PDB file of C-alpha atoms in Angstrom:
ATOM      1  CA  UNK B  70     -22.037 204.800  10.085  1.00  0.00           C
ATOM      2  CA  UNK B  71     -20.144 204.201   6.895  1.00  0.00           C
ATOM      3  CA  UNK B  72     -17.273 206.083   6.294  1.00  0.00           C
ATOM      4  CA  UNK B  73     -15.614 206.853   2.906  1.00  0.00           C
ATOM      5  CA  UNK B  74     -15.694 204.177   0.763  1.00  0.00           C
ATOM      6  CA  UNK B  75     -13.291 203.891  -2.148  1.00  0.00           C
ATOM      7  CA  UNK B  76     -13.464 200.997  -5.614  1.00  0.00           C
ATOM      8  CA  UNK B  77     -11.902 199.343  -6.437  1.00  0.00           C
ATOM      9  CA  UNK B  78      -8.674 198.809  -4.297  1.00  0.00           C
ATOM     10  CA  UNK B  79      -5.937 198.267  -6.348  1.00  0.00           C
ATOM     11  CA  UNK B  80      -5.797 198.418 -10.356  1.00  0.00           C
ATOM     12  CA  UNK B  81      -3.374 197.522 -13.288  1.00  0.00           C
ATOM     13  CA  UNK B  82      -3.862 199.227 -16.484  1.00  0.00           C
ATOM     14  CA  UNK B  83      -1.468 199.652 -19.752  1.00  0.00           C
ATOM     15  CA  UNK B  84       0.008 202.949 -20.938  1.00  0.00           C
ATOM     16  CA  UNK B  85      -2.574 205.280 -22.832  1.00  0.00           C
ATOM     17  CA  UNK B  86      -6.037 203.416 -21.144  1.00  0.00           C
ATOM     18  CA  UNK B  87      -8.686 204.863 -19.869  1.00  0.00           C
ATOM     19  CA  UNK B  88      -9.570 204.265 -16.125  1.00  0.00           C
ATOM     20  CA  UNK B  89     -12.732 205.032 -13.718  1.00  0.00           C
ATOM     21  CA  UNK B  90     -12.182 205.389  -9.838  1.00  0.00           C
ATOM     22  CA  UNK B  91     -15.147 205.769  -7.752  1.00  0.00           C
ATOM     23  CA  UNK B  92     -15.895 207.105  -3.935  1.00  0.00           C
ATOM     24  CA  UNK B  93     -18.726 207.391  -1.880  1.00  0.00           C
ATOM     25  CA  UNK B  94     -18.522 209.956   0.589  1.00  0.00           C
ATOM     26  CA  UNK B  95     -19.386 209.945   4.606  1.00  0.00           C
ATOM     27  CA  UNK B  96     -22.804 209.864   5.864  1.00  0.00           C
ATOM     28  CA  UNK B  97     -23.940 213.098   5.720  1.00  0.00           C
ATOM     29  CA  UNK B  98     -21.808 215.112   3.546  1.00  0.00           C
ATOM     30  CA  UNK B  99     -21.873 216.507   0.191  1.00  0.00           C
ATOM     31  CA  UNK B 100     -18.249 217.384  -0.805  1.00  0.00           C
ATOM     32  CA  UNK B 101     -15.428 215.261  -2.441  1.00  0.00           C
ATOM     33  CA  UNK B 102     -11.813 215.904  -3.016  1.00  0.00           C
ATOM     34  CA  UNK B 103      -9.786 213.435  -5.179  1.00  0.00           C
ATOM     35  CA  UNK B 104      -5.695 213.670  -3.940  1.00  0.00           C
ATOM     36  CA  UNK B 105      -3.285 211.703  -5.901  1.00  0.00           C
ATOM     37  CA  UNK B 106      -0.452 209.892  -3.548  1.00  0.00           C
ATOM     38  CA  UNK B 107       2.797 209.400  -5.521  1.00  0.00           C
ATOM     39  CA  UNK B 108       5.197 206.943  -4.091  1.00  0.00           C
ATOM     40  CA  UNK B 109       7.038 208.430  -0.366  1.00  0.00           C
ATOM     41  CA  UNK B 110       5.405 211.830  -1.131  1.00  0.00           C
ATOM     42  CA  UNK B 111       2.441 213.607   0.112  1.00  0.00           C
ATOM     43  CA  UNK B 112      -0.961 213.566  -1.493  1.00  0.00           C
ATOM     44  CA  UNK B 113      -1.624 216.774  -4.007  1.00  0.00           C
ATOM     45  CA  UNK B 114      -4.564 218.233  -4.458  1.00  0.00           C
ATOM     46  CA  UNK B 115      -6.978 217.559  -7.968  1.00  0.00           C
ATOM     47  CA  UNK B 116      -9.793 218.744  -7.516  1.00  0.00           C
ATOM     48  CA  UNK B 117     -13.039 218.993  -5.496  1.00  0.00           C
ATOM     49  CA  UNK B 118     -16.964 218.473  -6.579  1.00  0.00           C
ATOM     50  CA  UNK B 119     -20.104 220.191  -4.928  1.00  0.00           C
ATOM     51  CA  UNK B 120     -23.402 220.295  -6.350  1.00  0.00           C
ATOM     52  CA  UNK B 121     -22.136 218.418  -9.150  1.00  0.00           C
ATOM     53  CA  UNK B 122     -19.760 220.935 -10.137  1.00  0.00           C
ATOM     54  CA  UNK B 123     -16.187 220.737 -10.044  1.00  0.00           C
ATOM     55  CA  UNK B 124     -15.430 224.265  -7.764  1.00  0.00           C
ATOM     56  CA  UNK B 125     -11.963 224.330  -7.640  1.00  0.00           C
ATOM     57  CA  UNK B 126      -8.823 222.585  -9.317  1.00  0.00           C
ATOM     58  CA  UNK B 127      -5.276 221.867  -8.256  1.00  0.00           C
ATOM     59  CA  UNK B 128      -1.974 221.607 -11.073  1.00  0.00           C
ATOM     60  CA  UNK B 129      -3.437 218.597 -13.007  1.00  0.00           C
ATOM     61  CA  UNK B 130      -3.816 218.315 -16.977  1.00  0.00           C
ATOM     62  CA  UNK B 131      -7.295 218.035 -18.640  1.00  0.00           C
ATOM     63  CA  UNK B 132      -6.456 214.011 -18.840  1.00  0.00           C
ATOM     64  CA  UNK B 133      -7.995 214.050 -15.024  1.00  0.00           C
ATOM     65  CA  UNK B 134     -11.639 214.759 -15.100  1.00  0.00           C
ATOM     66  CA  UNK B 135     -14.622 213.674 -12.407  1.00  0.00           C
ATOM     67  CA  UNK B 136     -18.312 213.833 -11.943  1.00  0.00           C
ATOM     68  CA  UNK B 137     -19.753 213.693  -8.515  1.00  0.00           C
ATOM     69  CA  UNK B 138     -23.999 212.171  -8.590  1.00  0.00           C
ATOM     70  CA  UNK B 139     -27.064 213.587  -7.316  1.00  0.00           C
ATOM     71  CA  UNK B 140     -25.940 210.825  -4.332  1.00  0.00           C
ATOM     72  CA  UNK B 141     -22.670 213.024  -3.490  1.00  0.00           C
ATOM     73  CA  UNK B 142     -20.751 210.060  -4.571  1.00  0.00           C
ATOM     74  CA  UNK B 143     -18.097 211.066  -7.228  1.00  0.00           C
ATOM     75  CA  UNK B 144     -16.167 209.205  -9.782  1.00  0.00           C
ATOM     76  CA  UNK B 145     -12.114 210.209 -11.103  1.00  0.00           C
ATOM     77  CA  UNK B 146     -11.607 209.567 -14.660  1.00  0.00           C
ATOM     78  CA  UNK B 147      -7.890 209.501 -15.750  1.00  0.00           C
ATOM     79  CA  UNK B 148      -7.605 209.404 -19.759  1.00  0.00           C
ATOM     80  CA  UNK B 149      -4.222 208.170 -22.194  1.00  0.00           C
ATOM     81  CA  UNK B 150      -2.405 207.000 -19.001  1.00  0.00           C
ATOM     82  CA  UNK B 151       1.402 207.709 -18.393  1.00  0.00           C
ATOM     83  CA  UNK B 152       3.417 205.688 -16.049  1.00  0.00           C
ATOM     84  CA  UNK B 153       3.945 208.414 -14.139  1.00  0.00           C
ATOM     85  CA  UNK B 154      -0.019 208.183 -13.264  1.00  0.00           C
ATOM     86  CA  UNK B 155       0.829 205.300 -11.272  1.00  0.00           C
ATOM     87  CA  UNK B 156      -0.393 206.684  -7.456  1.00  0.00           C
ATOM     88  CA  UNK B 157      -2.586 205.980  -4.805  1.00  0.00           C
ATOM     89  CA  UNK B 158      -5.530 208.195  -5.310  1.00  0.00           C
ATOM     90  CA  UNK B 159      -7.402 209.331  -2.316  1.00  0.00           C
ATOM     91  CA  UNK B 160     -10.808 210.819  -1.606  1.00  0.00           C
ATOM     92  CA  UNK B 161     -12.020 212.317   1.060  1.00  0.00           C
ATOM     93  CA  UNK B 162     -15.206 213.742   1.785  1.00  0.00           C
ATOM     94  CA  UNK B 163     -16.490 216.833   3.978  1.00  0.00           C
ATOM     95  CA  UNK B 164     -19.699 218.674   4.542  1.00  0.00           C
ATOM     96  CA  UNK B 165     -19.967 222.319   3.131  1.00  0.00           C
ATOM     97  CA  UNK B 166     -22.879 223.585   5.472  1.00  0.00           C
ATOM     98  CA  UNK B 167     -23.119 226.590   7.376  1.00  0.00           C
ATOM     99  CA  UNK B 168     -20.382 226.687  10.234  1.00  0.00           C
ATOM    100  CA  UNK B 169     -18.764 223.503   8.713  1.00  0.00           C
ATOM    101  CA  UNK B 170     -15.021 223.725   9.195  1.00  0.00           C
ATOM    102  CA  UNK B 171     -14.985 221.318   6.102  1.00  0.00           C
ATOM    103  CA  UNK B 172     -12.957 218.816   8.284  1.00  0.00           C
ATOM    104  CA  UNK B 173     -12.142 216.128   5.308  1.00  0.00           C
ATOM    105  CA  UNK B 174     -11.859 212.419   6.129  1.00  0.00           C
ATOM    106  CA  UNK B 175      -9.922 210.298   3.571  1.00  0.00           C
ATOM    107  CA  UNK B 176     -10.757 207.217   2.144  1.00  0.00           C
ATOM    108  CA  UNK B 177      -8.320 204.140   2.026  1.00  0.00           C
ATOM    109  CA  UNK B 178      -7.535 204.876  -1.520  1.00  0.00           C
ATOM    110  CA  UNK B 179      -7.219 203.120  -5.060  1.00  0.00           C
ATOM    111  CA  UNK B 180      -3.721 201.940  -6.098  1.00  0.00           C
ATOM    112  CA  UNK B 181      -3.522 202.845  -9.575  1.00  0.00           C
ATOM    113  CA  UNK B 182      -0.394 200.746 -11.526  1.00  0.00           C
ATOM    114  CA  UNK B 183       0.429 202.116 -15.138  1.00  0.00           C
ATOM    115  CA  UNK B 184       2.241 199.033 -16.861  1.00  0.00           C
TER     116      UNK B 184
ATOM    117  CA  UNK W 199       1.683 229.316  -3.362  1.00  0.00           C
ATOM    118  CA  UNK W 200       1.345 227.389   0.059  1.00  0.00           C
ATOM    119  CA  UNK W 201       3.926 225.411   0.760  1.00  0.00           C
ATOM    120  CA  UNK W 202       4.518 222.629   3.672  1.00  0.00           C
ATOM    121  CA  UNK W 203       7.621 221.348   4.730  1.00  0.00           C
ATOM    122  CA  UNK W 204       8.301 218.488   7.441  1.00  0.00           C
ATOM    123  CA  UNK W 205      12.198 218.074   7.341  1.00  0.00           C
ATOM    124  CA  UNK W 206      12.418 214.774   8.792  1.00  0.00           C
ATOM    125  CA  UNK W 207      12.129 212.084   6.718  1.00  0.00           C
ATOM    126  CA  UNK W 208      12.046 209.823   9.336  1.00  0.00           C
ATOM    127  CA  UNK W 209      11.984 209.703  13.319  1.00  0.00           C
ATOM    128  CA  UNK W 210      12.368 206.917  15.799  1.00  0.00           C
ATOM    129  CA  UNK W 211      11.302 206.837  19.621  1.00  0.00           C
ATOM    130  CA  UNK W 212      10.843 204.031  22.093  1.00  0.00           C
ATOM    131  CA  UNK W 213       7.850 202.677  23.633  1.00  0.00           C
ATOM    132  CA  UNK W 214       6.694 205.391  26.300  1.00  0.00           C
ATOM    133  CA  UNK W 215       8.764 208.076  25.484  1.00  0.00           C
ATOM    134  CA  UNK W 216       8.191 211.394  23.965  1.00  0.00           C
ATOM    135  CA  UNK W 217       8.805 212.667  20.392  1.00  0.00           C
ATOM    136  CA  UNK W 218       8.305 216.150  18.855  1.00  0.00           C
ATOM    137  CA  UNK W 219       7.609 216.144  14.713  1.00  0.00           C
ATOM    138  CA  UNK W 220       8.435 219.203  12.931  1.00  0.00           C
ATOM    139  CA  UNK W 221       6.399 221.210  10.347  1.00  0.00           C
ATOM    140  CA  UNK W 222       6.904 224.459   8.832  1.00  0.00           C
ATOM    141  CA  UNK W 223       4.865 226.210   6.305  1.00  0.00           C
ATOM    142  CA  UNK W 224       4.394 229.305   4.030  1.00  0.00           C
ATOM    143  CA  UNK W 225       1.720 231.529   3.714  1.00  0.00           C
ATOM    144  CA  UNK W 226       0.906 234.820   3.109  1.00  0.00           C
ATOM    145  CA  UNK W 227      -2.484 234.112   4.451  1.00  0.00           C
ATOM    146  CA  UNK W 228      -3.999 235.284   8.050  1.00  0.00           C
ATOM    147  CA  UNK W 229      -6.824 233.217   8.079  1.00  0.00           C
ATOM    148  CA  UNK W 230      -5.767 229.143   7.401  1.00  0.00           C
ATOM    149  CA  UNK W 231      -6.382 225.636   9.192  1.00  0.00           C
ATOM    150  CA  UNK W 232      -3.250 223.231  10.286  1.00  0.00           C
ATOM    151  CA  UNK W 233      -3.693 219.474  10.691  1.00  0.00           C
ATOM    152  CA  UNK W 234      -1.224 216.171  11.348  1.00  0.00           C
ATOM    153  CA  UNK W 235      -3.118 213.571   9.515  1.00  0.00           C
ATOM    154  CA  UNK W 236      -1.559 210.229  10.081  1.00  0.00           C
ATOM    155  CA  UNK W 237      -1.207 207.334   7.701  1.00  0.00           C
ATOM    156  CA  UNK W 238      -0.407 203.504   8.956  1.00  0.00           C
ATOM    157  CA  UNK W 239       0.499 201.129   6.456  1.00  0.00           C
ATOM    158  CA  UNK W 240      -3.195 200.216   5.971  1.00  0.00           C
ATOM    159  CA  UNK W 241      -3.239 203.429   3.929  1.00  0.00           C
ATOM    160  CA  UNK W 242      -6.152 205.059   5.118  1.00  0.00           C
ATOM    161  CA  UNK W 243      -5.363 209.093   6.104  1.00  0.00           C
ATOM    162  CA  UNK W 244      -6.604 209.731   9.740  1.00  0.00           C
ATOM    163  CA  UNK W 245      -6.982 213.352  11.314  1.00  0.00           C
ATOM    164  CA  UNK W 246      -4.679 213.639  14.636  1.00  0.00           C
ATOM    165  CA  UNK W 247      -5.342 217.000  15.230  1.00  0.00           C
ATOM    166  CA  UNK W 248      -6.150 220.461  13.962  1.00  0.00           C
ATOM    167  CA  UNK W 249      -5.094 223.942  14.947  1.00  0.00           C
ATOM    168  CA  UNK W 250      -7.009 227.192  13.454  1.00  0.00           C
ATOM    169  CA  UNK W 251      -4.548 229.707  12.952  1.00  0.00           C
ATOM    170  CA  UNK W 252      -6.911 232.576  15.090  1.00  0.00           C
ATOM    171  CA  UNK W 253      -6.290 230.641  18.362  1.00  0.00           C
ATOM    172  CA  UNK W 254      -3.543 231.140  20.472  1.00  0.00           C
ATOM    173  CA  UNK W 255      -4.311 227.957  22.032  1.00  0.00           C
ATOM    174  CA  UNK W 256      -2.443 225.178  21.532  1.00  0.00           C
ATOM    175  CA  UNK W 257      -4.812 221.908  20.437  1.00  0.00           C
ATOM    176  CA  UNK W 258      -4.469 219.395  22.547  1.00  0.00           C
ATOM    177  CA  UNK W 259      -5.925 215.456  21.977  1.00  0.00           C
ATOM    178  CA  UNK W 260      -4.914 212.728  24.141  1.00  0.00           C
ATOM    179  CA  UNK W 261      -1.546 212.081  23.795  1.00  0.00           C
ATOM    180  CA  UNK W 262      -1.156 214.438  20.848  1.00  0.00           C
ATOM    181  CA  UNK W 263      -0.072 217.831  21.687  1.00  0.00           C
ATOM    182  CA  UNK W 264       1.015 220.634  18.970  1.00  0.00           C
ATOM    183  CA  UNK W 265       2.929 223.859  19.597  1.00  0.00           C
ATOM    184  CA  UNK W 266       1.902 226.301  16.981  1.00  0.00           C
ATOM    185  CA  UNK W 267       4.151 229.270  16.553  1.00  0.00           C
ATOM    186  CA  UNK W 268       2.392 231.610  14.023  1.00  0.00           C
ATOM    187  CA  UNK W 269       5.150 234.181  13.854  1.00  0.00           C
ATOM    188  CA  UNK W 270       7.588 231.922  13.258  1.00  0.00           C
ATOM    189  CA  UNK W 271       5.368 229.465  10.771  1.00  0.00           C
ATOM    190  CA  UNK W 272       5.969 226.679  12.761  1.00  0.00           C
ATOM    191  CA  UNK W 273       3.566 223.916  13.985  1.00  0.00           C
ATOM    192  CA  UNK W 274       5.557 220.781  15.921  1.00  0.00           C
ATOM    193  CA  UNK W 275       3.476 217.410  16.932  1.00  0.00           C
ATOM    194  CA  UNK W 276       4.233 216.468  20.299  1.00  0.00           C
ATOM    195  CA  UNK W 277       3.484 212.782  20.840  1.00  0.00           C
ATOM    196  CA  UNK W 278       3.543 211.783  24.472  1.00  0.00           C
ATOM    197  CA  UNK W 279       3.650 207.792  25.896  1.00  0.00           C
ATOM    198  CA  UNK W 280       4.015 207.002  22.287  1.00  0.00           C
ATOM    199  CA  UNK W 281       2.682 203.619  21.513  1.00  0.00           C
ATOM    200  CA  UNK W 282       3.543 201.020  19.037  1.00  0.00           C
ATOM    201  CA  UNK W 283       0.015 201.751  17.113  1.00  0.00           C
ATOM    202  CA  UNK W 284       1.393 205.375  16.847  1.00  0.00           C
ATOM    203  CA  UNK W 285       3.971 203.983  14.276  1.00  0.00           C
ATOM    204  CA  UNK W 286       2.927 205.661  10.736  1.00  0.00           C
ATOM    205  CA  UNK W 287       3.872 208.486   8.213  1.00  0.00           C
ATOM    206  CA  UNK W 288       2.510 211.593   9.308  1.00  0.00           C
ATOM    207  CA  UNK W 289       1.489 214.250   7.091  1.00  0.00           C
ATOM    208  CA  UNK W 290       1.528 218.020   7.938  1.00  0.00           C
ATOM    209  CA  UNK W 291      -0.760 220.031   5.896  1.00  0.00           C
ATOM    210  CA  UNK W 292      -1.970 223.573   5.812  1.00  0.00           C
ATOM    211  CA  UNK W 293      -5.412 224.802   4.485  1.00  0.00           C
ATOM    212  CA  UNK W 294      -6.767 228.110   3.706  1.00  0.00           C
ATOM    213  CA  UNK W 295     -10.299 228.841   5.778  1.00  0.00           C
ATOM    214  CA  UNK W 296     -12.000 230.323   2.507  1.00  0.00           C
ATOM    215  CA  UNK W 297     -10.305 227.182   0.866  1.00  0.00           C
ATOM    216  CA  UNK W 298     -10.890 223.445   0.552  1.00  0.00           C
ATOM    217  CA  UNK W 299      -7.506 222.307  -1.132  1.00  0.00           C
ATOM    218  CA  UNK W 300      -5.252 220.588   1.532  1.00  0.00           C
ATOM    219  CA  UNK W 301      -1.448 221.079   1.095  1.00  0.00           C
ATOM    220  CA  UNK W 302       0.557 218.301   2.727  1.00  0.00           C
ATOM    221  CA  UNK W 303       4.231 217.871   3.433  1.00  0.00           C
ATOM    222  CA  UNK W 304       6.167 214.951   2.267  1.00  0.00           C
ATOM    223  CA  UNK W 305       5.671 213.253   5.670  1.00  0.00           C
ATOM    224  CA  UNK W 306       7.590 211.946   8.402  1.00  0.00           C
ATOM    225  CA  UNK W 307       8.176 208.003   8.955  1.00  0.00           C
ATOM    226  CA  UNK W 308       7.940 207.655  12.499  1.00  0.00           C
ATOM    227  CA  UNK W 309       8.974 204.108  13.868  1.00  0.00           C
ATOM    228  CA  UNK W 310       7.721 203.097  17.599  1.00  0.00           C
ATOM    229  CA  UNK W 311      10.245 200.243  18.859  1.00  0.00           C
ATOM    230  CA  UNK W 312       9.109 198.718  21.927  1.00  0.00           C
TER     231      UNK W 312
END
């Protein structure tokens, strides 16, 4: 059983690209969270997809948008990158059904460099 | 807002021994989820163990013991015959039951020497 699978592993792009980061979630479940990791802190929360909606958001400007597939896997789009985007990003994946306790398991992350 | 705080930036314990992690948190919620996720230098985020904020019960896995005090806001991992795979950061983080956002701490480095 395949568990969350992150692409790709580590990336270098220039200030003010564009860049795609892509998951695909556990066996079995149908919810994605993307977390961004700065440096010797603990991930925060962007947001989560379902139904390939974005249901809820954490403190993250509009330059972070996603899209999660018919396949429940999702994709993190970060536009006009800042240095300060440079992170791991994390996504985990959990299953929303009835008497779920939408236990999350994490992916091993993208490490995003902003030169 | 939930917050998390783990005021040990790092911790240190020899092979076999016993070490307690610390974790406090804010909430104004009744109804929440408490995990110690653990991350080794490979990167990947593992779930040690959860606590749901209804039982009195301590959680209990293995080795990995918690003492959740709700009154207080306080949720401890105990980690017993500690092992040098047990060396990682560990995250606290809090989570609201009608809520999917996890909240972690800024972590505690916790070094195993043999």
């Amino acid at each position: 059983d395949a568990g969350v699978t992150q692409s790709p592993t580590h990336l270098i792009k220039t200030r003010g690209q564009q860049v795609t980061l892509r998951c695909s979630p556990k066996s079995g479940h149908d919810t994605v969270s993307w977390y961004q990791q700065a440096l010797g802190q603990g991930p925060q929360f962007i947001f989560q997809y379902y139904e390939e909606e974005e249901r809820q958001r954490g403190n993250f400007p509009d330059r972070f948008s996603g899209h999660q597939f018919p396949n429940y896997s999702s994709e993190l789009n970060v536009n006009a990158l800042l240095l300060g985007d440079s992170a791991l990003y994390l996504c985990a994946s959990s299953y929303r059904g009835t008497g779920s306790s939408y236990e999350q398991y994490f992916g091993p992350g993208t490490r995003l460099t902003v030169t | 807002a939930q917050t998390v705080t783990q005021s040990q930036p790092e911790m240190s314990v020899q092979e076999a021994e016993t070490v307690t992690l610390s974790c406090t948190y804010d909430t104004s919620e009744s109804d929440y989820y408490l995990f110690w996720y653990k991350q080794p230098p490979s990167r990947q985020m593992i779930l040690v163990i959860r606590q749901e904020a209804y039982k009195q019960q301590n959680a209990t896995e293995n080795r990995f013991s918690v003492n959740f005090q709700k009154a207080a806001k306080s949720f401890s991992l105990k980690i017993s015959d500690s092992q040098l795979g047990d060396a990682a950061m560990y995250f606290c983080a809090y989570r609201r039951s009608s809520n999917y956002k996890l909240t972690f701490g800024k972590g505690t480095l916790l070094t195993v020497n043999p």
